[in-house]
PDB file of C-alpha atoms in Angstrom:
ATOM      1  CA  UNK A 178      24.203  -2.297 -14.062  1.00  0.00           C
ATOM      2  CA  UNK A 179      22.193   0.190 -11.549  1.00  0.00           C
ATOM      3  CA  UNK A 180      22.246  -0.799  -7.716  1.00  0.00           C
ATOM      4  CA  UNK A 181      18.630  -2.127  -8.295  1.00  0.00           C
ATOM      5  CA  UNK A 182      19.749  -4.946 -10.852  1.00  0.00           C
ATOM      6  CA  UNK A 183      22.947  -5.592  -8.574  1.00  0.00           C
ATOM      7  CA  UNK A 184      20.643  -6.009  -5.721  1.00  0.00           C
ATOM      8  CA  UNK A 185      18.784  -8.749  -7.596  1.00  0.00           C
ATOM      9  CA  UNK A 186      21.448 -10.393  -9.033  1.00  0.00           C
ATOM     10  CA  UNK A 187      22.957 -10.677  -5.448  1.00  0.00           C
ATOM     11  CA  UNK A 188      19.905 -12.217  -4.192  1.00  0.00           C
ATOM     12  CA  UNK A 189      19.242 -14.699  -6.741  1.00  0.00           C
ATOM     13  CA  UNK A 190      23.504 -15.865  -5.913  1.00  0.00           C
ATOM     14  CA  UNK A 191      22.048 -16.669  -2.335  1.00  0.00           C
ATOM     15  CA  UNK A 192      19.059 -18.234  -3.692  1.00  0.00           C
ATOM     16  CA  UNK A 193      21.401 -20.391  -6.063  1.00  0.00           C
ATOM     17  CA  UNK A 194      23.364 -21.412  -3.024  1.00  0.00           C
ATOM     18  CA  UNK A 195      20.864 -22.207  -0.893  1.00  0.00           C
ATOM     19  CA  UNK A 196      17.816 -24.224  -2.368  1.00  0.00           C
ATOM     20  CA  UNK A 197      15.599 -23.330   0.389  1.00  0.00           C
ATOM     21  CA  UNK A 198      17.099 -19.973   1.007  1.00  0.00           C
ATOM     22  CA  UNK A 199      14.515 -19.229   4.272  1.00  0.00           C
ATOM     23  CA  UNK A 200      13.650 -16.118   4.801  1.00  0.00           C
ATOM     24  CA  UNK A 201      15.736 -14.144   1.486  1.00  0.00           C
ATOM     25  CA  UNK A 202      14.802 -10.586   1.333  1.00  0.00           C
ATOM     26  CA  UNK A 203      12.294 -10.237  -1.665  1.00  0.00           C
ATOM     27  CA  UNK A 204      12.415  -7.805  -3.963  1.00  0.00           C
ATOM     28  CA  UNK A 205       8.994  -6.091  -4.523  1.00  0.00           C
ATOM     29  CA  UNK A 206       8.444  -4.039  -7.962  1.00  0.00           C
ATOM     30  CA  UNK A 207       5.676  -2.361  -8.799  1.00  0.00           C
ATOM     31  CA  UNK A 208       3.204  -3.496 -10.829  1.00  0.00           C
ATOM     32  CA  UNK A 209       3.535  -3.787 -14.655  1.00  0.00           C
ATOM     33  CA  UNK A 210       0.817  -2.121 -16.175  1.00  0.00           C
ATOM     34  CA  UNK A 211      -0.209  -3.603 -19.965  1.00  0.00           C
ATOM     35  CA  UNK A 212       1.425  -0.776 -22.549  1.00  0.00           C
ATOM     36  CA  UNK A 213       3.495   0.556 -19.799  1.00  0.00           C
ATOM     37  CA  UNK A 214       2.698   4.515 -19.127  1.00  0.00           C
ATOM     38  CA  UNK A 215       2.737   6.945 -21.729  1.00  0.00           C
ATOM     39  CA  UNK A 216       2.956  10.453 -20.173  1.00  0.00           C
ATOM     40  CA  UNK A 217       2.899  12.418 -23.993  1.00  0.00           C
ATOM     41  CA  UNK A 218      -0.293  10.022 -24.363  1.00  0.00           C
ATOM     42  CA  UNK A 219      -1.627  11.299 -20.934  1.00  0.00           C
ATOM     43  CA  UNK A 220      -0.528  15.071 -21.302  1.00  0.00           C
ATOM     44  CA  UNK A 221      -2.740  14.858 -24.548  1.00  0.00           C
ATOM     45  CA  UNK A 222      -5.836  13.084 -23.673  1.00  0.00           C
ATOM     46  CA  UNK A 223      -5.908  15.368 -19.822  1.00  0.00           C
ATOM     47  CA  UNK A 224      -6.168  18.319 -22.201  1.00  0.00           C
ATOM     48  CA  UNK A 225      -8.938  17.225 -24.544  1.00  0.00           C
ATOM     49  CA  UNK A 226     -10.480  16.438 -21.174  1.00  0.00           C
ATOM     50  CA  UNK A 227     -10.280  19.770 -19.940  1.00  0.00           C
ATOM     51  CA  UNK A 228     -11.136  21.487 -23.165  1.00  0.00           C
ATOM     52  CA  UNK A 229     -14.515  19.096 -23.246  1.00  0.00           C
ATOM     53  CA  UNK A 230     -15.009  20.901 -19.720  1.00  0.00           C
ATOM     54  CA  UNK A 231     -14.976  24.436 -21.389  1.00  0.00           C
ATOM     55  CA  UNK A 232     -11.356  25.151 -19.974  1.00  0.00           C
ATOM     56  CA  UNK A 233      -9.483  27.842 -22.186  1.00  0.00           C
ATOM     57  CA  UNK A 234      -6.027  25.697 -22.210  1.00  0.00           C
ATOM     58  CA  UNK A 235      -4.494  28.872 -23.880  1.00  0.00           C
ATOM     59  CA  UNK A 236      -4.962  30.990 -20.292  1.00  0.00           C
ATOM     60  CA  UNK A 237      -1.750  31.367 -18.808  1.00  0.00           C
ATOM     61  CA  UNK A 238      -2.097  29.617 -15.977  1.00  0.00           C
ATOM     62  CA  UNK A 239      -3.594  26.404 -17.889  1.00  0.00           C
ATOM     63  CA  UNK A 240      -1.090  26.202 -20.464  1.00  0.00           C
ATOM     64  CA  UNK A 241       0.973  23.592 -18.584  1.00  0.00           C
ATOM     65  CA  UNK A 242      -2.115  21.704 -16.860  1.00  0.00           C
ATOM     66  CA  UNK A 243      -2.557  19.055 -18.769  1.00  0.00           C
ATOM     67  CA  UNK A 244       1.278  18.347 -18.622  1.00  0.00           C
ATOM     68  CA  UNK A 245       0.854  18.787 -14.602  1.00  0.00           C
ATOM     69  CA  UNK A 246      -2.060  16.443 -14.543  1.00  0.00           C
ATOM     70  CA  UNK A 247      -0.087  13.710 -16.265  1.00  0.00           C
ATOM     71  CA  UNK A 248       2.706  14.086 -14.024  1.00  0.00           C
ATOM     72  CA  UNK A 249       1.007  14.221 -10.682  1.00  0.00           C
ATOM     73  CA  UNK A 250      -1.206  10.791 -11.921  1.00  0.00           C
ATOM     74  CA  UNK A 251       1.561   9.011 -12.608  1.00  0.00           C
ATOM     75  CA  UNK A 252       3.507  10.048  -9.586  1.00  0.00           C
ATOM     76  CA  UNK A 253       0.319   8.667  -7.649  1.00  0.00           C
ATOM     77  CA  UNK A 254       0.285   5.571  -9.465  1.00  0.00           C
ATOM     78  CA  UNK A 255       3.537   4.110  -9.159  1.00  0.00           C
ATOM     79  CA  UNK A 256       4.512   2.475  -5.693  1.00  0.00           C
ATOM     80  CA  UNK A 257       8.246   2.431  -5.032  1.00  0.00           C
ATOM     81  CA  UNK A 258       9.947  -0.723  -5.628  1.00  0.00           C
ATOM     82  CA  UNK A 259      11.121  -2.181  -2.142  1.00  0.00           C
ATOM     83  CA  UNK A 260      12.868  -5.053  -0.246  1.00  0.00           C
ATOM     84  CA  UNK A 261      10.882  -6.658   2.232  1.00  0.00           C
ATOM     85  CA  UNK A 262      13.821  -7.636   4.537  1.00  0.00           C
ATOM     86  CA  UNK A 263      12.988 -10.413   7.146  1.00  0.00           C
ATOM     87  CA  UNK A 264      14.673 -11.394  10.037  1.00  0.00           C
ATOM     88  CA  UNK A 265      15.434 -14.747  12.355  1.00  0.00           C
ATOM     89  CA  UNK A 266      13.176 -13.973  15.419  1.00  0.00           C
ATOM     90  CA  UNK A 267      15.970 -15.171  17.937  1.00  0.00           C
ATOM     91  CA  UNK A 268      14.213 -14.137  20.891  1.00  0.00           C
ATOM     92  CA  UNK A 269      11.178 -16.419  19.885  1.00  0.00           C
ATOM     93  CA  UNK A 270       8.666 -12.748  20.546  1.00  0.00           C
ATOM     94  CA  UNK A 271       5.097 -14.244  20.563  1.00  0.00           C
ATOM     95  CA  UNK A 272       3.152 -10.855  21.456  1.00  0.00           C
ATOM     96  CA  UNK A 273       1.732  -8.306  18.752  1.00  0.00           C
ATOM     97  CA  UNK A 274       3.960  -6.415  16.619  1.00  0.00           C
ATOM     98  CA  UNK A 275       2.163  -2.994  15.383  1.00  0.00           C
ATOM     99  CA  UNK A 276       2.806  -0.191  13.352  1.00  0.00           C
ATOM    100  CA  UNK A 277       0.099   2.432  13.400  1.00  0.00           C
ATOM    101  CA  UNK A 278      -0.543   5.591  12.089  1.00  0.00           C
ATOM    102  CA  UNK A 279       0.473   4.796   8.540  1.00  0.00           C
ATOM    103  CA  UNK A 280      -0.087   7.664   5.995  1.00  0.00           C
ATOM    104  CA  UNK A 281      -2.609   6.487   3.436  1.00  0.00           C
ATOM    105  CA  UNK A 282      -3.448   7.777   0.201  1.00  0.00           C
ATOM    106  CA  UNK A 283      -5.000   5.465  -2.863  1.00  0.00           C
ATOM    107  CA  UNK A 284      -7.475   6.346  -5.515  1.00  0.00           C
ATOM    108  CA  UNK A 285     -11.403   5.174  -6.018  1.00  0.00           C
ATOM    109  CA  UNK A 286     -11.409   3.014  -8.732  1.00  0.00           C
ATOM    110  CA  UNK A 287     -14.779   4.348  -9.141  1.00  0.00           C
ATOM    111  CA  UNK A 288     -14.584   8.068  -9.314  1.00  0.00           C
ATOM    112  CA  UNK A 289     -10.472   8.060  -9.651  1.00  0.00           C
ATOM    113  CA  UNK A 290     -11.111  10.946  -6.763  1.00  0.00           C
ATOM    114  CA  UNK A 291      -8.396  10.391  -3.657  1.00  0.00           C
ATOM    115  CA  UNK A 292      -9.096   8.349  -0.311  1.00  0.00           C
ATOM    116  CA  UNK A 293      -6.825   9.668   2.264  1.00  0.00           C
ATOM    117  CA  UNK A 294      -6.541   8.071   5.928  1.00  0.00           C
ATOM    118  CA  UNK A 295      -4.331   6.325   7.924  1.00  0.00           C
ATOM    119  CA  UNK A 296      -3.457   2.342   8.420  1.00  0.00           C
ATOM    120  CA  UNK A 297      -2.522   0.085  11.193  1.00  0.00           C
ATOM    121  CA  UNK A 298      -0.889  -3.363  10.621  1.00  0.00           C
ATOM    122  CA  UNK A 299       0.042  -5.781  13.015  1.00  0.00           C
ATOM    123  CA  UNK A 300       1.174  -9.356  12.927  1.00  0.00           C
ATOM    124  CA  UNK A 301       2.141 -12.088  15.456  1.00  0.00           C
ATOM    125  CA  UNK A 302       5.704 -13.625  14.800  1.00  0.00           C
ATOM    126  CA  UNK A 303       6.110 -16.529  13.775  1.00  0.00           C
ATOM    127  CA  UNK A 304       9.846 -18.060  13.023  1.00  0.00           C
ATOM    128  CA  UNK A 305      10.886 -14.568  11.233  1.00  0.00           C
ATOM    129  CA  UNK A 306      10.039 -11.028  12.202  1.00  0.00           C
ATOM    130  CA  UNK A 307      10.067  -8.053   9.290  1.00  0.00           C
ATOM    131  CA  UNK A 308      11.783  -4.681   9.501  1.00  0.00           C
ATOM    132  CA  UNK A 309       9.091  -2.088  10.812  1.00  0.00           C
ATOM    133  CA  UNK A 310       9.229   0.040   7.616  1.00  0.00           C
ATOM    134  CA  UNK A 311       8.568  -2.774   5.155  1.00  0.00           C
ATOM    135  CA  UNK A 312       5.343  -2.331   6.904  1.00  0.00           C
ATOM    136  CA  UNK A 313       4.767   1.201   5.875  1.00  0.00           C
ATOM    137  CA  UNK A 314       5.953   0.260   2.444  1.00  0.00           C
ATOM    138  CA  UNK A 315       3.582  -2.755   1.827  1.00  0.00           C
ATOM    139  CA  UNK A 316       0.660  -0.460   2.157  1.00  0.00           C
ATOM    140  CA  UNK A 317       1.884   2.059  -0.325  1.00  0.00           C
ATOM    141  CA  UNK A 318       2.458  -0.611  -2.489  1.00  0.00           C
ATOM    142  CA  UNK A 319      -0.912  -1.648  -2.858  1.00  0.00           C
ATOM    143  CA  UNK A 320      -2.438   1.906  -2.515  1.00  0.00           C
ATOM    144  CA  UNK A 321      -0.638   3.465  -5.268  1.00  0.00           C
ATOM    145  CA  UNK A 322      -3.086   2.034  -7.647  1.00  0.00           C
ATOM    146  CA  UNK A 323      -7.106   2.397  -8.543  1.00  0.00           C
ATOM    147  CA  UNK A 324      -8.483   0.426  -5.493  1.00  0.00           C
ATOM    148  CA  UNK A 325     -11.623  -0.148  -3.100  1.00  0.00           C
ATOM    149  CA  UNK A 326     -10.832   0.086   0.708  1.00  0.00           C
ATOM    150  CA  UNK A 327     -11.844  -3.070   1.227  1.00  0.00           C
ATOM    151  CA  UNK A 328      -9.718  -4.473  -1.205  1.00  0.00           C
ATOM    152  CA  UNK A 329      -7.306  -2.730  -0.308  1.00  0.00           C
ATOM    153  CA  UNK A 330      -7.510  -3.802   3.495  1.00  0.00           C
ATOM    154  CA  UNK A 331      -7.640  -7.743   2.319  1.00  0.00           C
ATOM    155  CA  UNK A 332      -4.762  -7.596   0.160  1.00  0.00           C
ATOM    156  CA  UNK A 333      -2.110  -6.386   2.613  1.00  0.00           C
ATOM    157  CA  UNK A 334      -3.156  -9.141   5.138  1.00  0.00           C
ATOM    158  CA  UNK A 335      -2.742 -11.722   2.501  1.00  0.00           C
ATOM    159  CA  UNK A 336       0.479 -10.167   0.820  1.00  0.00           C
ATOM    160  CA  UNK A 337       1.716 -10.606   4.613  1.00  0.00           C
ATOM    161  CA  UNK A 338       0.440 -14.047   5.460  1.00  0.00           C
ATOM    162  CA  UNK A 339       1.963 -15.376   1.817  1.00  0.00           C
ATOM    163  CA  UNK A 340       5.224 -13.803   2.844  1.00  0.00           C
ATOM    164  CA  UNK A 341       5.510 -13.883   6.279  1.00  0.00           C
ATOM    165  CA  UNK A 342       3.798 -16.893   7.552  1.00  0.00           C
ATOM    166  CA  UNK A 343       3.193 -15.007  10.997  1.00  0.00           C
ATOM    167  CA  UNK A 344       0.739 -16.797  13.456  1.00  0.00           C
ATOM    168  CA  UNK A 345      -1.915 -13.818  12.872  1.00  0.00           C
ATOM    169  CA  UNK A 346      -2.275 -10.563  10.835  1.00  0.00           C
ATOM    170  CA  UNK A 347      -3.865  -7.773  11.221  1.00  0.00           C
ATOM    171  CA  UNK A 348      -4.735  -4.258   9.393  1.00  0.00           C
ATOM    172  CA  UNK A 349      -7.596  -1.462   9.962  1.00  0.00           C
ATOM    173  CA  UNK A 350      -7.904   1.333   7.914  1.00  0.00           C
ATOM    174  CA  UNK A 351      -9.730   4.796   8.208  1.00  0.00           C
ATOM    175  CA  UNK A 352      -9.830   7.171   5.533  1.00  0.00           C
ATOM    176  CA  UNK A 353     -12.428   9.615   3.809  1.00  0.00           C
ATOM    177  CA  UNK A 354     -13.249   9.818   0.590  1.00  0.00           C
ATOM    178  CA  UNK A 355     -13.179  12.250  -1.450  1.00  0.00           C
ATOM    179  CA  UNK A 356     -15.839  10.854  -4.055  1.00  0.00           C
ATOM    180  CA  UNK A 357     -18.175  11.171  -1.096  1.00  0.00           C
ATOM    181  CA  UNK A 358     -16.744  14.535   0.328  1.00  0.00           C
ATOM    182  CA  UNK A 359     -16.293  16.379  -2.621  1.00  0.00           C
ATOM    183  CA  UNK A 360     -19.689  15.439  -4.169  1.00  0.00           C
ATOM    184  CA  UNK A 361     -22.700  13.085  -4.438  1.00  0.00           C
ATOM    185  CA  UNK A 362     -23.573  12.575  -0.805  1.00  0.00           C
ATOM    186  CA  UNK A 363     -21.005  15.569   0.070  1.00  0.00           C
ATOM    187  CA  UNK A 364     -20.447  14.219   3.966  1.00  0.00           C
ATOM    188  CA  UNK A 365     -16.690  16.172   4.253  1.00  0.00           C
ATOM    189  CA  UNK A 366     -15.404  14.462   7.586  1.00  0.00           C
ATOM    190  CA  UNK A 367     -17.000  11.227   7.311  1.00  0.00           C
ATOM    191  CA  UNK A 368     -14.700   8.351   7.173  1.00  0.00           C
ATOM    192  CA  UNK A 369     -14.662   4.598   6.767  1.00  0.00           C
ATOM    193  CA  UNK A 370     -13.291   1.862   8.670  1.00  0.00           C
ATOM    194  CA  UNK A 371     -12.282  -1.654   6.780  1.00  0.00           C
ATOM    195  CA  UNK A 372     -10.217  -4.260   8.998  1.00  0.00           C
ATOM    196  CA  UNK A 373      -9.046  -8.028   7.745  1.00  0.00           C
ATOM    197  CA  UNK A 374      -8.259 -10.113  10.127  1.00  0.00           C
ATOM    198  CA  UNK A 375      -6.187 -13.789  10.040  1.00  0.00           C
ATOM    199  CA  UNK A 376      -5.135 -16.228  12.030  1.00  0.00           C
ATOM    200  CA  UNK A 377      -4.918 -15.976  15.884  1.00  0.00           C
ATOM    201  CA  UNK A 378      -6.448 -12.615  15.661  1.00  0.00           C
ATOM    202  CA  UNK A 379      -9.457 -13.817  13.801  1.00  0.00           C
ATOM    203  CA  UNK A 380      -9.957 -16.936  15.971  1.00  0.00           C
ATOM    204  CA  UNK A 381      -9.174 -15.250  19.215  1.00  0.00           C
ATOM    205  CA  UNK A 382     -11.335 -12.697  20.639  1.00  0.00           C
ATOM    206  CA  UNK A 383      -9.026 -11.672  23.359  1.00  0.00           C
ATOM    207  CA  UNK A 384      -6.325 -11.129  20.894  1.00  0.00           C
ATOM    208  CA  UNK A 385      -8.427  -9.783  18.299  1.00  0.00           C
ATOM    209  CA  UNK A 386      -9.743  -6.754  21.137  1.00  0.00           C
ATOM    210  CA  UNK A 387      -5.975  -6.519  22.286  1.00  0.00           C
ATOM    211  CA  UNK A 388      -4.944  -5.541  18.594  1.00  0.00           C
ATOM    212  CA  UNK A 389      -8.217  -3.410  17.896  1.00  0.00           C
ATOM    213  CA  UNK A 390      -7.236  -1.342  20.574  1.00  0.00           C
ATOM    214  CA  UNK A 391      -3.638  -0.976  19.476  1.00  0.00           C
ATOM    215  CA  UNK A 392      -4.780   0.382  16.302  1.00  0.00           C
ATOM    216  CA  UNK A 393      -6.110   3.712  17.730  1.00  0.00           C
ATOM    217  CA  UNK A 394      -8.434   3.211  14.834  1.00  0.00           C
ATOM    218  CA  UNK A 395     -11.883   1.887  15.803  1.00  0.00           C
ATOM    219  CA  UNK A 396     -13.082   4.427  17.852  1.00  0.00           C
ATOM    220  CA  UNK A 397     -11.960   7.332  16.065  1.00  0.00           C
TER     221      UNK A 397
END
């Protein structure tokens, strides 16, 4: 059994226990994709794609390309499995928790051409508080997969109401796109800005500015 599977079976002993089992770290996987991934399928079908661009795959420095392409796709695919550990919050902390300046890198569903940027979530504590890099992680999570920004922005403030129940949450991203950098409108340096807010910080427009301005984001 591999630590992952121990880890698991540990958690669902304490869930067995404990009916209610509050706040249980949960385990989050990546997702399952239909057919799993097939990297010999990949290898082969990125190489018909760059002989149907008039590449000469028998060059030396193309012979492994297609291989390569596979590789690196996958490897930006496939978010790391995780733990989203919570804790009691003992102190009863009512202000703003945020973690800014989140690397972010996802994929255009549209172009499958990388957005690159940076992320800022924030929540207000409710009866549990999270550990700061499960914060980090939930974005990658949802990023390492063909998305939209504003998808992308939405789904990480609901993954962290569902699992959190904080009294607000918060997230802005800014990131440019390279399906607009690269070509069509070809504005390099351009970025967009996407922001869900819930709870308090949607309600509250002193809270709401308080945590805009946290973010670093907005203005930038």
């Amino acid at each position: 059994m591999n630590s992952v599977d121990q880890l698991d079976e540990a958690l669902a002993e304490v869930a067995e226990l404990d009916g209610q089992a509050p706040g249980l770290p949960t385990r989050v996987r990546a997702p399952r994709r239909a057919g799993g991934m097939d990297l010999a399928a990949a290898e082969h079908a990125a190489g018909e794609f760059l002989r149907a661009l008039g590449m000469d795959l028998d060059a030396v420095h193309l012979q492994r390309t297609p291989a390569r392409m596979a590789q690196a796709w996958a490897q930006m695919l496939t978010p790391r499995d995780f733990t989203f550990t919570t804790f009691p919050n003992e102190e009863h902390y009512d202000q703003l928790v945020v973690l800014r300046d989140i690397p972010l890198r996802s994929m255009c569903e549209h172009h499958l051409l990388p957005f690159t940027g940076r992320a800022c979530v924030g929540y207000l504590p409710g009866e549990r508080i999270v550990g700061l890099s499960k914060l980090a992680r939930i974005v990658e999570h949802f990023a390492c997969r063909p998305q939209t920004q504003e998808r992308l922005t939405q789904q990480i403030a609901d993954w962290l109401r569902e699992e959190l129940r904080p009294r607000a949450v918060g997230v802005v991203i800014s990131a440019e796109h390279s399906c607009m950098s690269l070509r069509g409108a070809n504005t390099p340096g351009t970025s967009t800005v996407t922001s869900a807010l819930l709870g308090h910080l949607r309600d509250n427009a002193g809270a709401r500015q308080e945590f805009l301005s946290f973010s670093g984001l907005m203005n930038n």
